[in-house]
Amino acid sequence: MPQSSTSTASSASPALTTADLYDEHGEALQSCDTQFRQYGGRSSFDGPISTVRCFQDNALLKAAFAEPGEGRVLVVDGGASVHTALMGDLIAASGVANGWAGIVINGAVRDTAILATLDLGVKALGSNPRKSSKTGEGARDVPVNFGGATFTPGARLHSDGDGVVLLAD
Protein backbone atom coordinates (compact mmCIF):
# COMPACT_ATOMS: atom_id res chain seq x y z
CA MET A 1 0.00 0.00 0.00
CA PRO A 2 1.19 3.58 -0.61
CA GLN A 3 2.39 5.64 2.29
CA SER A 4 -0.42 6.99 4.41
CA SER A 5 -1.29 10.62 3.91
CA THR A 6 -0.64 11.17 7.61
CA SER A 7 3.01 10.18 7.47
CA THR A 8 5.82 12.68 7.28
CA ALA A 9 8.98 13.01 5.26
CA SER A 10 10.99 11.50 8.11
CA SER A 11 8.89 8.30 8.10
CA ALA A 12 9.88 5.10 6.37
CA SER A 13 9.55 4.98 2.59
CA PRO A 14 6.20 3.93 1.20
CA ALA A 15 5.83 0.28 0.20
CA LEU A 16 4.79 1.40 -3.29
CA THR A 17 6.37 4.45 -4.86
CA THR A 18 4.94 6.34 -7.82
CA ALA A 19 7.26 4.26 -10.02
CA ASP A 20 5.90 1.04 -8.45
CA LEU A 21 2.35 2.27 -8.98
CA TYR A 22 3.10 3.02 -12.62
CA ASP A 23 4.65 -0.43 -13.08
CA GLU A 24 1.53 -1.99 -11.54
CA HIS A 25 -1.12 0.05 -13.38
CA GLY A 26 0.63 1.06 -16.62
CA GLU A 27 -1.29 3.41 -18.86
CA ALA A 28 -4.34 3.25 -16.57
CA LEU A 29 -2.32 5.52 -14.28
CA GLN A 30 -1.80 9.10 -15.44
CA SER A 31 1.64 10.59 -14.86
CA CYS A 32 1.98 14.38 -14.76
CA ASP A 33 4.89 15.60 -16.92
CA THR A 34 5.25 18.92 -15.08
CA GLN A 35 8.54 19.13 -13.21
CA PHE A 36 7.56 20.42 -9.79
CA ARG A 37 9.80 21.42 -6.90
CA GLN A 38 9.13 20.00 -3.43
CA TYR A 39 8.56 22.67 -0.77
CA GLY A 40 6.63 21.01 2.07
CA GLY A 41 7.73 18.99 5.07
CA ARG A 42 6.14 15.85 3.58
CA SER A 43 8.07 14.50 0.62
CA SER A 44 5.52 11.75 -0.11
CA PHE A 45 1.77 12.20 0.11
CA ASP A 46 -1.44 10.87 -1.35
CA GLY A 47 -5.17 11.34 -1.17
CA PRO A 48 -8.37 12.06 -3.06
CA ILE A 49 -8.23 15.17 -5.23
CA SER A 50 -10.06 18.46 -4.79
CA THR A 51 -9.30 21.19 -7.35
CA VAL A 52 -9.08 24.94 -7.82
CA ARG A 53 -8.59 26.78 -11.10
CA CYS A 54 -7.36 30.35 -10.64
CA PHE A 55 -4.86 32.83 -12.09
CA GLN A 56 -2.78 35.02 -9.77
CA ASP A 57 -5.67 34.99 -7.28
CA ASN A 58 -5.62 32.76 -4.19
CA ALA A 59 -9.04 33.42 -2.60
CA LEU A 60 -10.50 30.06 -3.68
CA LEU A 61 -7.37 28.18 -2.56
CA LYS A 62 -7.54 29.88 0.85
CA ALA A 63 -11.24 29.01 1.18
CA ALA A 64 -10.59 25.36 0.28
CA PHE A 65 -7.80 25.00 2.87
CA ALA A 66 -10.10 26.53 5.52
CA GLU A 67 -12.45 23.54 5.11
CA PRO A 68 -11.91 20.04 6.52
CA GLY A 69 -9.36 18.33 4.29
CA GLU A 70 -9.98 14.77 5.47
CA GLY A 71 -6.67 13.66 3.94
CA ARG A 72 -7.37 15.17 0.53
CA VAL A 73 -4.87 16.75 -1.85
CA LEU A 74 -5.67 20.15 -3.34
CA VAL A 75 -4.62 20.50 -6.98
CA VAL A 76 -4.39 24.12 -8.09
CA ASP A 77 -4.13 25.10 -11.74
CA GLY A 78 -2.64 28.56 -11.53
CA GLY A 79 -1.99 28.74 -15.27
CA ALA A 80 1.73 28.03 -14.70
CA SER A 81 2.22 31.63 -13.57
CA VAL A 82 5.11 32.32 -11.23
CA HIS A 83 4.44 36.08 -11.27
CA THR A 84 2.63 35.89 -7.90
CA ALA A 85 2.57 33.31 -5.12
CA LEU A 86 -0.70 31.44 -4.69
CA MET A 87 0.19 30.12 -1.23
CA GLY A 88 2.39 31.11 1.67
CA ASP A 89 2.93 29.98 5.24
CA LEU A 90 -0.40 31.19 6.69
CA ILE A 91 -2.60 29.42 4.12
CA ALA A 92 -0.40 26.30 4.31
CA ALA A 93 -0.70 26.26 8.13
CA SER A 94 -4.48 26.45 7.71
CA GLY A 95 -4.31 23.39 5.45
CA VAL A 96 -2.30 21.48 8.06
CA ALA A 97 -4.71 22.46 10.84
CA ASN A 98 -7.66 21.32 8.73
CA GLY A 99 -6.26 17.90 7.81
CA TRP A 100 -5.13 18.31 4.19
CA ALA A 101 -2.45 15.84 3.05
CA GLY A 102 -0.90 18.06 0.42
CA ILE A 103 -1.16 20.54 -2.39
CA VAL A 104 0.11 20.55 -5.97
CA ILE A 105 0.27 24.05 -7.46
CA ASN A 106 0.78 24.73 -11.15
CA GLY A 107 2.14 28.11 -10.08
CA ALA A 108 4.27 29.66 -7.33
CA VAL A 109 4.46 29.67 -3.53
CA ARG A 110 6.25 31.90 -1.01
CA ASP A 111 7.59 31.57 2.56
CA THR A 112 9.48 28.48 1.42
CA ALA A 113 11.64 28.13 4.55
CA ILE A 114 8.51 27.84 6.70
CA LEU A 115 6.70 25.57 4.21
CA ALA A 116 9.57 23.09 4.61
CA THR A 117 8.79 22.78 8.33
CA LEU A 118 5.07 22.04 7.92
CA ASP A 119 3.55 18.54 7.90
CA LEU A 120 2.12 19.08 4.43
CA GLY A 121 3.12 17.92 0.97
CA VAL A 122 3.73 20.99 -1.20
CA LYS A 123 4.71 20.84 -4.84
CA ALA A 124 4.87 23.97 -6.99
CA LEU A 125 6.69 25.31 -10.04
CA GLY A 126 8.72 27.86 -8.12
CA SER A 127 8.59 30.67 -5.63
CA ASN A 128 7.97 34.41 -5.67
CA PRO A 129 7.54 36.74 -2.67
CA ARG A 130 4.86 38.77 -4.52
CA LYS A 131 1.31 38.33 -3.13
CA SER A 132 -1.56 37.34 -5.38
CA SER A 133 -4.89 39.14 -5.70
CA LYS A 134 -7.89 38.03 -3.66
CA THR A 135 -10.97 38.63 -5.79
CA GLY A 136 -12.26 35.04 -5.84
CA GLU A 137 -11.91 34.63 -9.62
CA GLY A 138 -11.76 31.02 -10.77
CA ALA A 139 -13.53 27.71 -10.18
CA ARG A 140 -13.58 24.92 -7.59
CA ASP A 141 -13.87 21.17 -7.95
CA VAL A 142 -13.76 21.13 -11.73
CA PRO A 143 -11.39 18.98 -13.81
CA VAL A 144 -8.09 20.79 -14.42
CA ASN A 145 -5.43 19.86 -16.97
CA PHE A 146 -1.69 20.40 -16.99
CA GLY A 147 1.41 18.33 -17.58
CA GLY A 148 -0.48 15.96 -19.86
CA ALA A 149 -2.75 14.85 -17.01
CA THR A 150 -6.37 15.54 -16.12
CA PHE A 151 -6.93 16.07 -12.41
CA THR A 152 -10.53 15.08 -11.69
CA PRO A 153 -12.06 15.70 -8.27
CA GLY A 154 -12.27 12.40 -6.40
CA ALA A 155 -9.44 10.67 -8.30
CA ARG A 156 -6.53 9.57 -6.12
CA LEU A 157 -3.21 11.43 -6.37
CA HIS A 158 0.13 9.98 -5.26
CA SER A 159 3.23 12.16 -5.05
CA ASP A 160 6.85 11.46 -4.15
CA GLY A 161 10.32 12.45 -5.31
CA ASP A 162 9.73 10.88 -8.74
CA GLY A 163 6.59 12.84 -9.55
CA VAL A 164 2.83 12.94 -9.44
CA VAL A 165 0.53 10.15 -10.62
CA LEU A 166 -3.26 9.82 -10.67
CA LEU A 167 -5.53 6.82 -10.39
CA ALA A 168 -9.26 7.20 -11.01
CA ASP A 169 -11.41 5.58 -8.32
CSV table of C-alpha atoms in Angstrom, one decimal:
chain,number,residue,atom,x,y,z
A,1,MET,CA,0.0,0.0,0.0
A,2,PRO,CA,1.2,3.6,-0.6
A,3,GLN,CA,2.4,5.6,2.3
A,4,SER,CA,-0.4,7.0,4.4
A,5,SER,CA,-1.3,10.6,3.9
A,6,THR,CA,-0.6,11.2,7.6
A,7,SER,CA,3.0,10.2,7.5
A,8,THR,CA,5.8,12.7,7.3
A,9,ALA,CA,9.0,13.0,5.3
A,10,SER,CA,11.0,11.5,8.1
A,11,SER,CA,8.9,8.3,8.1
A,12,ALA,CA,9.9,5.1,6.4
A,13,SER,CA,9.5,5.0,2.6
A,14,PRO,CA,6.2,3.9,1.2
A,15,ALA,CA,5.8,0.3,0.2
A,16,LEU,CA,4.8,1.4,-3.3
A,17,THR,CA,6.4,4.5,-4.9
A,18,THR,CA,4.9,6.3,-7.8
A,19,ALA,CA,7.3,4.3,-10.0
A,20,ASP,CA,5.9,1.0,-8.4
A,21,LEU,CA,2.3,2.3,-9.0
A,22,TYR,CA,3.1,3.0,-12.6
A,23,ASP,CA,4.6,-0.4,-13.1
A,24,GLU,CA,1.5,-2.0,-11.5
A,25,HIS,CA,-1.1,0.0,-13.4
A,26,GLY,CA,0.6,1.1,-16.6
A,27,GLU,CA,-1.3,3.4,-18.9
A,28,ALA,CA,-4.3,3.2,-16.6
A,29,LEU,CA,-2.3,5.5,-14.3
A,30,GLN,CA,-1.8,9.1,-15.4
A,31,SER,CA,1.6,10.6,-14.9
A,32,CYS,CA,2.0,14.4,-14.8
A,33,ASP,CA,4.9,15.6,-16.9
A,34,THR,CA,5.2,18.9,-15.1
A,35,GLN,CA,8.5,19.1,-13.2
A,36,PHE,CA,7.6,20.4,-9.8
A,37,ARG,CA,9.8,21.4,-6.9
A,38,GLN,CA,9.1,20.0,-3.4
A,39,TYR,CA,8.6,22.7,-0.8
A,40,GLY,CA,6.6,21.0,2.1
A,41,GLY,CA,7.7,19.0,5.1
A,42,ARG,CA,6.1,15.8,3.6
A,43,SER,CA,8.1,14.5,0.6
A,44,SER,CA,5.5,11.8,-0.1
A,45,PHE,CA,1.8,12.2,0.1
A,46,ASP,CA,-1.4,10.9,-1.4
A,47,GLY,CA,-5.2,11.3,-1.2
A,48,PRO,CA,-8.4,12.1,-3.1
A,49,ILE,CA,-8.2,15.2,-5.2
A,50,SER,CA,-10.1,18.5,-4.8
A,51,THR,CA,-9.3,21.2,-7.4
A,52,VAL,CA,-9.1,24.9,-7.8
A,53,ARG,CA,-8.6,26.8,-11.1
A,54,CYS,CA,-7.4,30.4,-10.6
A,55,PHE,CA,-4.9,32.8,-12.1
A,56,GLN,CA,-2.8,35.0,-9.8
A,57,ASP,CA,-5.7,35.0,-7.3
A,58,ASN,CA,-5.6,32.8,-4.2
A,59,ALA,CA,-9.0,33.4,-2.6
A,60,LEU,CA,-10.5,30.1,-3.7
A,61,LEU,CA,-7.4,28.2,-2.6
A,62,LYS,CA,-7.5,29.9,0.8
A,63,ALA,CA,-11.2,29.0,1.2
A,64,ALA,CA,-10.6,25.4,0.3
A,65,PHE,CA,-7.8,25.0,2.9
A,66,ALA,CA,-10.1,26.5,5.5
A,67,GLU,CA,-12.5,23.5,5.1
A,68,PRO,CA,-11.9,20.0,6.5
A,69,GLY,CA,-9.4,18.3,4.3
A,70,GLU,CA,-10.0,14.8,5.5
A,71,GLY,CA,-6.7,13.7,3.9
A,72,ARG,CA,-7.4,15.2,0.5
A,73,VAL,CA,-4.9,16.7,-1.9
A,74,LEU,CA,-5.7,20.1,-3.3
A,75,VAL,CA,-4.6,20.5,-7.0
A,76,VAL,CA,-4.4,24.1,-8.1
A,77,ASP,CA,-4.1,25.1,-11.7
A,78,GLY,CA,-2.6,28.6,-11.5
A,79,GLY,CA,-2.0,28.7,-15.3
A,80,ALA,CA,1.7,28.0,-14.7
A,81,SER,CA,2.2,31.6,-13.6
A,82,VAL,CA,5.1,32.3,-11.2
A,83,HIS,CA,4.4,36.1,-11.3
A,84,THR,CA,2.6,35.9,-7.9
A,85,ALA,CA,2.6,33.3,-5.1
A,86,LEU,CA,-0.7,31.4,-4.7
A,87,MET,CA,0.2,30.1,-1.2
A,88,GLY,CA,2.4,31.1,1.7
A,89,ASP,CA,2.9,30.0,5.2
A,90,LEU,CA,-0.4,31.2,6.7
A,91,ILE,CA,-2.6,29.4,4.1
A,92,ALA,CA,-0.4,26.3,4.3
A,93,ALA,CA,-0.7,26.3,8.1
A,94,SER,CA,-4.5,26.4,7.7
A,95,GLY,CA,-4.3,23.4,5.5
A,96,VAL,CA,-2.3,21.5,8.1
A,97,ALA,CA,-4.7,22.5,10.8
A,98,ASN,CA,-7.7,21.3,8.7
A,99,GLY,CA,-6.3,17.9,7.8
A,100,TRP,CA,-5.1,18.3,4.2
A,101,ALA,CA,-2.4,15.8,3.1
A,102,GLY,CA,-0.9,18.1,0.4
A,103,ILE,CA,-1.2,20.5,-2.4
A,104,VAL,CA,0.1,20.6,-6.0
A,105,ILE,CA,0.3,24.1,-7.5
A,106,ASN,CA,0.8,24.7,-11.1
A,107,GLY,CA,2.1,28.1,-10.1
A,108,ALA,CA,4.3,29.7,-7.3
A,109,VAL,CA,4.5,29.7,-3.5
A,110,ARG,CA,6.3,31.9,-1.0
A,111,ASP,CA,7.6,31.6,2.6
A,112,THR,CA,9.5,28.5,1.4
A,113,ALA,CA,11.6,28.1,4.6
A,114,ILE,CA,8.5,27.8,6.7
A,115,LEU,CA,6.7,25.6,4.2
A,116,ALA,CA,9.6,23.1,4.6
A,117,THR,CA,8.8,22.8,8.3
A,118,LEU,CA,5.1,22.0,7.9
A,119,ASP,CA,3.5,18.5,7.9
A,120,LEU,CA,2.1,19.1,4.4
A,121,GLY,CA,3.1,17.9,1.0
A,122,VAL,CA,3.7,21.0,-1.2
A,123,LYS,CA,4.7,20.8,-4.8
A,124,ALA,CA,4.9,24.0,-7.0
A,125,LEU,CA,6.7,25.3,-10.0
A,126,GLY,CA,8.7,27.9,-8.1
A,127,SER,CA,8.6,30.7,-5.6
A,128,ASN,CA,8.0,34.4,-5.7
A,129,PRO,CA,7.5,36.7,-2.7
A,130,ARG,CA,4.9,38.8,-4.5
A,131,LYS,CA,1.3,38.3,-3.1
A,132,SER,CA,-1.6,37.3,-5.4
A,133,SER,CA,-4.9,39.1,-5.7
A,134,LYS,CA,-7.9,38.0,-3.7
A,135,THR,CA,-11.0,38.6,-5.8
A,136,GLY,CA,-12.3,35.0,-5.8
A,137,GLU,CA,-11.9,34.6,-9.6
A,138,GLY,CA,-11.8,31.0,-10.8
A,139,ALA,CA,-13.5,27.7,-10.2
A,140,ARG,CA,-13.6,24.9,-7.6
A,141,ASP,CA,-13.9,21.2,-7.9
A,142,VAL,CA,-13.8,21.1,-11.7
A,143,PRO,CA,-11.4,19.0,-13.8
A,144,VAL,CA,-8.1,20.8,-14.4
A,145,ASN,CA,-5.4,19.9,-17.0
A,146,PHE,CA,-1.7,20.4,-17.0
A,147,GLY,CA,1.4,18.3,-17.6
A,148,GLY,CA,-0.5,16.0,-19.9
A,149,ALA,CA,-2.8,14.9,-17.0
A,150,THR,CA,-6.4,15.5,-16.1
A,151,PHE,CA,-6.9,16.1,-12.4
A,152,THR,CA,-10.5,15.1,-11.7
A,153,PRO,CA,-12.1,15.7,-8.3
A,154,GLY,CA,-12.3,12.4,-6.4
A,155,ALA,CA,-9.4,10.7,-8.3
A,156,ARG,CA,-6.5,9.6,-6.1
A,157,LEU,CA,-3.2,11.4,-6.4
A,158,HIS,CA,0.1,10.0,-5.3
A,159,SER,CA,3.2,12.2,-5.1
A,160,ASP,CA,6.8,11.5,-4.2
A,161,GLY,CA,10.3,12.4,-5.3
A,162,ASP,CA,9.7,10.9,-8.7
A,163,GLY,CA,6.6,12.8,-9.5
A,164,VAL,CA,2.8,12.9,-9.4
A,165,VAL,CA,0.5,10.2,-10.6
A,166,LEU,CA,-3.3,9.8,-10.7
A,167,LEU,CA,-5.5,6.8,-10.4
A,168,ALA,CA,-9.3,7.2,-11.0
A,169,ASP,CA,-11.4,5.6,-8.3
